Amino acid sequence: MTTHRYDGSQVLFRQAKARSLAAQRFAREAEQEQAAGSSGMERKQRERDAVIATLILAQGAAEGYANWVFLQADVTPSGTWIDRWCGLRNAASSLGRDDKFGLPKEHRAFFEELDAWRNYLLHSDEKSRNSLRRALEVQGHTDISTEVDLLDGAYAVSVMEKTEAACRWAEPRIGVPAPFSHGAWVETDEC
């Protein structure tokens, strides 16, 4: 087994978590400003920015974790980052663990949503917009007028819960610590 010294998924997960908590704080502050008679627009924009950062960082953490697992297993992965998650059983086998498992459908659907968001947010071309719309429909988001309507603090929390759930599913199967397990704390001054 090759041991590498740096697991970037730890940093990305921690920063995604911090941005999701910041999104919630900005949402509360916007509500307070609106209750006091002002628009709260600046805080709402900060909330949306924090959700965008959460999405990008959570996708990076999930991709980084799969890559980290393959590095630890000394196995060369193939395909997209989602394909790597589907192939974690290959890494598990190399690590001497039971390889009789497959990625649950709910995790794959969530990863496809994360991937679609990443492409939409970084490219915003017609293909990425259509891909995001399809991924959101699979996840049950059919009642939105535009994709960005989802970008609120509650959605950021949901993204982090689903990212952590996928990693919690993988960790015992492959035996490689998940990104939130070593140093993924979040200090209040980061949020």
mmCIF file of N, CA, C and O in Angstrom, residues 103-149:
data_model
loop_
_atom_site.group_PDB
_atom_site.id
_atom_site.type_symbol
_atom_site.label_atom_id
_atom_site.label_comp_id
_atom_site.label_asym_id
_atom_site.label_seq_id
_atom_site.Cartn_x
_atom_site.Cartn_y
_atom_site.Cartn_z
ATOM 1 N N LEU A 103 -22.205 1.214 -5.282
ATOM 2 C CA LEU A 103 -22.635 2.537 -4.849
ATOM 3 C C LEU A 103 -24.161 2.608 -4.861
ATOM 4 O O LEU A 103 -24.787 2.362 -5.898
ATOM 5 N N PRO A 104 -24.780 2.921 -3.719
ATOM 6 C CA PRO A 104 -26.243 3.054 -3.690
ATOM 7 C C PRO A 104 -26.745 4.121 -4.669
ATOM 8 O O PRO A 104 -26.079 5.134 -4.906
ATOM 9 N N LYS A 105 -27.931 3.883 -5.208
ATOM 10 C CA LYS A 105 -28.512 4.790 -6.204
ATOM 11 C C LYS A 105 -28.643 6.219 -5.698
ATOM 12 O O LYS A 105 -28.422 7.166 -6.454
ATOM 13 N N GLU A 106 -29.005 6.375 -4.419
ATOM 14 C CA GLU A 106 -29.207 7.740 -3.917
ATOM 15 C C GLU A 106 -27.894 8.524 -3.888
ATOM 16 O O GLU A 106 -27.877 9.730 -4.131
ATOM 17 N N HIS A 107 -26.783 7.846 -3.612
ATOM 18 C CA HIS A 107 -25.498 8.543 -3.629
ATOM 19 C C HIS A 107 -25.096 8.894 -5.058
ATOM 20 O O HIS A 107 -24.615 9.996 -5.317
ATOM 21 N N ARG A 108 -25.318 7.974 -5.977
ATOM 22 C CA ARG A 108 -24.977 8.255 -7.376
ATOM 23 C C ARG A 108 -25.815 9.431 -7.904
ATOM 24 O O ARG A 108 -25.295 10.333 -8.555
ATOM 25 N N ALA A 109 -27.114 9.428 -7.608
ATOM 26 C CA ALA A 109 -27.972 10.527 -8.067
ATOM 27 C C ALA A 109 -27.512 11.860 -7.470
ATOM 28 O O ALA A 109 -27.483 12.883 -8.164
ATOM 29 N N PHE A 110 -27.127 11.843 -6.202
ATOM 30 C CA PHE A 110 -26.634 13.068 -5.580
ATOM 31 C C PHE A 110 -25.330 13.520 -6.228
ATOM 32 O O PHE A 110 -25.139 14.705 -6.505
ATOM 33 N N PHE A 111 -24.419 12.578 -6.495
ATOM 34 C CA PHE A 111 -23.161 12.938 -7.147
ATOM 35 C C PHE A 111 -23.399 13.509 -8.538
ATOM 36 O O PHE A 111 -22.706 14.435 -8.963
ATOM 37 N N GLU A 112 -24.369 12.969 -9.236
ATOM 38 C CA GLU A 112 -24.695 13.514 -10.555
ATOM 39 C C GLU A 112 -25.236 14.936 -10.427
ATOM 40 O O GLU A 112 -24.951 15.799 -11.259
ATOM 41 N N GLU A 113 -25.988 15.192 -9.367
ATOM 42 C CA GLU A 113 -26.469 16.550 -9.099
ATOM 43 C C GLU A 113 -25.294 17.476 -8.791
ATOM 44 O O GLU A 113 -25.210 18.580 -9.338
ATOM 45 N N LEU A 114 -24.381 17.034 -7.921
ATOM 46 C CA LEU A 114 -23.199 17.844 -7.601
ATOM 47 C C LEU A 114 -22.372 18.140 -8.850
ATOM 48 O O LEU A 114 -21.912 19.271 -9.052
ATOM 49 N N ASP A 115 -22.167 17.107 -9.663
ATOM 50 C CA ASP A 115 -21.399 17.264 -10.895
ATOM 51 C C ASP A 115 -22.088 18.254 -11.837
ATOM 52 O O ASP A 115 -21.428 19.118 -12.436
ATOM 53 N N ALA A 116 -23.400 18.149 -11.932
ATOM 54 C CA ALA A 116 -24.157 19.058 -12.798
ATOM 55 C C ALA A 116 -24.066 20.498 -12.283
ATOM 56 O O ALA A 116 -23.913 21.435 -13.067
ATOM 57 N N TRP A 117 -24.154 20.672 -10.960
ATOM 58 C CA TRP A 117 -24.005 22.014 -10.395
ATOM 59 C C TRP A 117 -22.623 22.575 -10.710
ATOM 60 O O TRP A 117 -22.483 23.736 -11.096
ATOM 61 N N ARG A 118 -21.591 21.760 -10.498
ATOM 62 C CA ARG A 118 -20.231 22.220 -10.757
ATOM 63 C C ARG A 118 -20.098 22.702 -12.200
ATOM 64 O O ARG A 118 -19.585 23.791 -12.462
ATOM 65 N N ASN A 119 -20.575 21.897 -13.133
ATOM 66 C CA ASN A 119 -20.478 22.271 -14.540
ATOM 67 C C ASN A 119 -21.308 23.514 -14.854
ATOM 68 O O ASN A 119 -20.872 24.392 -15.598
ATOM 69 N N TYR A 120 -22.497 23.592 -14.291
ATOM 70 C CA TYR A 120 -23.360 24.750 -14.507
ATOM 71 C C TYR A 120 -22.700 26.025 -13.957
ATOM 72 O O TYR A 120 -22.655 27.053 -14.625
ATOM 73 N N LEU A 121 -22.193 25.930 -12.735
ATOM 74 C CA LEU A 121 -21.628 27.111 -12.089
ATOM 75 C C LEU A 121 -20.316 27.566 -12.725
ATOM 76 O O LEU A 121 -20.018 28.759 -12.745
ATOM 77 N N LEU A 122 -19.559 26.631 -13.271
ATOM 78 C CA LEU A 122 -18.270 26.997 -13.852
ATOM 79 C C LEU A 122 -18.312 27.212 -15.361
ATOM 80 O O LEU A 122 -17.455 27.889 -15.906
ATOM 81 N N HIS A 123 -19.313 26.642 -16.031
ATOM 82 C CA HIS A 123 -19.383 26.766 -17.489
ATOM 83 C C HIS A 123 -20.638 27.510 -17.959
ATOM 84 O O HIS A 123 -20.567 28.317 -18.857
ATOM 85 N N SER A 124 -21.778 27.159 -17.393
ATOM 86 C CA SER A 124 -23.068 27.778 -17.683
ATOM 87 C C SER A 124 -23.447 27.766 -19.161
ATOM 88 O O SER A 124 -24.204 28.610 -19.616
ATOM 89 N N ASP A 125 -22.918 26.807 -19.916
ATOM 90 C CA ASP A 125 -23.332 26.685 -21.307
ATOM 91 C C ASP A 125 -24.653 25.903 -21.376
ATOM 92 O O ASP A 125 -25.167 25.423 -20.364
ATOM 93 N N GLU A 126 -25.213 25.808 -22.565
ATOM 94 C CA GLU A 126 -26.523 25.157 -22.718
ATOM 95 C C GLU A 126 -26.496 23.701 -22.255
ATOM 96 O O GLU A 126 -27.417 23.246 -21.580
ATOM 97 N N LYS A 127 -25.437 22.983 -22.596
ATOM 98 C CA LYS A 127 -25.328 21.581 -22.187
ATOM 99 C C LYS A 127 -25.332 21.451 -20.660
ATOM 100 O O LYS A 127 -26.031 20.606 -20.109
ATOM 101 N N SER A 128 -24.580 22.299 -19.981
ATOM 102 C CA SER A 128 -24.528 22.207 -18.515
ATOM 103 C C SER A 128 -25.850 22.643 -17.887
ATOM 104 O O SER A 128 -26.265 22.087 -16.870
ATOM 105 N N ARG A 129 -26.529 23.615 -18.481
ATOM 106 C CA ARG A 129 -27.845 24.021 -17.953
ATOM 107 C C ARG A 129 -28.848 22.886 -18.081
ATOM 108 O O ARG A 129 -29.598 22.595 -17.145
ATOM 109 N N ASN A 130 -28.870 22.221 -19.236
ATOM 110 C CA ASN A 130 -29.792 21.096 -19.433
ATOM 111 C C ASN A 130 -29.456 19.930 -18.515
ATOM 112 O O ASN A 130 -30.351 19.270 -17.970
ATOM 113 N N SER A 131 -28.182 19.678 -18.330
ATOM 114 C CA SER A 131 -27.738 18.597 -17.450
ATOM 115 C C SER A 131 -28.161 18.870 -16.008
ATOM 116 O O SER A 131 -28.627 17.965 -15.303
ATOM 117 N N LEU A 132 -28.007 20.112 -15.572
ATOM 118 C CA LEU A 132 -28.412 20.466 -14.214
ATOM 119 C C LEU A 132 -29.919 20.314 -14.049
ATOM 120 O O LEU A 132 -30.392 19.753 -13.062
ATOM 121 N N ARG A 133 -30.674 20.785 -14.999
ATOM 122 C CA ARG A 133 -32.134 20.676 -14.926
ATOM 123 C C ARG A 133 -32.560 19.213 -14.784
ATOM 124 O O ARG A 133 -33.383 18.873 -13.946
ATOM 125 N N ARG A 134 -31.962 18.328 -15.584
ATOM 126 C CA ARG A 134 -32.287 16.892 -15.503
ATOM 127 C C ARG A 134 -31.898 16.313 -14.139
ATOM 128 O O ARG A 134 -32.666 15.570 -13.533
ATOM 129 N N ALA A 135 -30.703 16.661 -13.650
ATOM 130 C CA ALA A 135 -30.245 16.140 -12.355
ATOM 131 C C ALA A 135 -31.150 16.619 -11.225
ATOM 132 O O ALA A 135 -31.467 15.849 -10.306
ATOM 133 N N LEU A 136 -31.595 17.859 -11.291
ATOM 134 C CA LEU A 136 -32.481 18.386 -10.252
ATOM 135 C C LEU A 136 -33.852 17.712 -10.308
ATOM 136 O O LEU A 136 -34.453 17.438 -9.265
ATOM 137 N N GLU A 137 -34.329 17.435 -11.500
ATOM 138 C CA GLU A 137 -35.616 16.743 -11.635
ATOM 139 C C GLU A 137 -35.544 15.345 -11.036
ATOM 140 O O GLU A 137 -36.486 14.904 -10.371
ATOM 141 N N VAL A 138 -34.437 14.640 -11.247
ATOM 142 C CA VAL A 138 -34.249 13.308 -10.657
ATOM 143 C C VAL A 138 -34.322 13.380 -9.132
ATOM 144 O O VAL A 138 -34.871 12.499 -8.486
ATOM 145 N N GLN A 139 -33.799 14.455 -8.572
ATOM 146 C CA GLN A 139 -33.804 14.633 -7.118
ATOM 147 C C GLN A 139 -35.128 15.211 -6.605
ATOM 148 O O GLN A 139 -35.271 15.459 -5.416
ATOM 149 N N GLY A 140 -36.080 15.424 -7.498
ATOM 150 C CA GLY A 140 -37.406 15.888 -7.082
ATOM 151 C C GLY A 140 -37.594 17.383 -7.080
ATOM 152 O O GLY A 140 -38.613 17.882 -6.612
ATOM 153 N N HIS A 141 -36.649 18.129 -7.593
ATOM 154 C CA HIS A 141 -36.758 19.591 -7.647
ATOM 155 C C HIS A 141 -37.423 20.004 -8.953
ATOM 156 O O HIS A 141 -36.786 20.463 -9.885
ATOM 157 N N THR A 142 -38.734 19.852 -9.008
ATOM 158 C CA THR A 142 -39.464 20.156 -10.241
ATOM 159 C C THR A 142 -40.264 21.455 -10.146
ATOM 160 O O THR A 142 -40.791 21.920 -11.139
ATOM 161 N N ASP A 143 -40.337 22.034 -8.953
ATOM 162 C CA ASP A 143 -41.186 23.202 -8.739
ATOM 163 C C ASP A 143 -40.405 24.511 -8.664
ATOM 164 O O ASP A 143 -40.851 25.468 -8.057
ATOM 165 N N ILE A 144 -39.262 24.576 -9.305
ATOM 166 C CA ILE A 144 -38.458 25.789 -9.263
ATOM 167 C C ILE A 144 -38.568 26.526 -10.593
ATOM 168 O O ILE A 144 -38.710 25.909 -11.639
ATOM 169 N N SER A 145 -38.530 27.851 -10.525
ATOM 170 C CA SER A 145 -38.598 28.612 -11.771
ATOM 171 C C SER A 145 -37.213 28.712 -12.413
ATOM 172 O O SER A 145 -37.087 28.652 -13.627
ATOM 173 N N THR A 146 -36.183 28.879 -11.613
ATOM 174 C CA THR A 146 -34.811 28.840 -12.114
ATOM 175 C C THR A 146 -33.964 28.038 -11.135
ATOM 176 O O THR A 146 -34.307 27.919 -9.959
ATOM 177 N N GLU A 147 -32.861 27.531 -11.623
ATOM 178 C CA GLU A 147 -31.993 26.710 -10.798
ATOM 179 C C GLU A 147 -31.502 27.461 -9.565
ATOM 180 O O GLU A 147 -31.416 26.894 -8.479
ATOM 181 N N VAL A 148 -31.194 28.720 -9.736
ATOM 182 C CA VAL A 148 -30.629 29.468 -8.621
ATOM 183 C C VAL A 148 -31.623 29.693 -7.482
ATOM 184 O O VAL A 148 -31.224 30.072 -6.389
ATOM 185 N N ASP A 149 -32.905 29.420 -7.721
ATOM 186 C CA ASP A 149 -33.881 29.506 -6.632
ATOM 187 C C ASP A 149 -33.551 28.529 -5.506
ATOM 188 O O ASP A 149 -33.954 28.731 -4.361
#
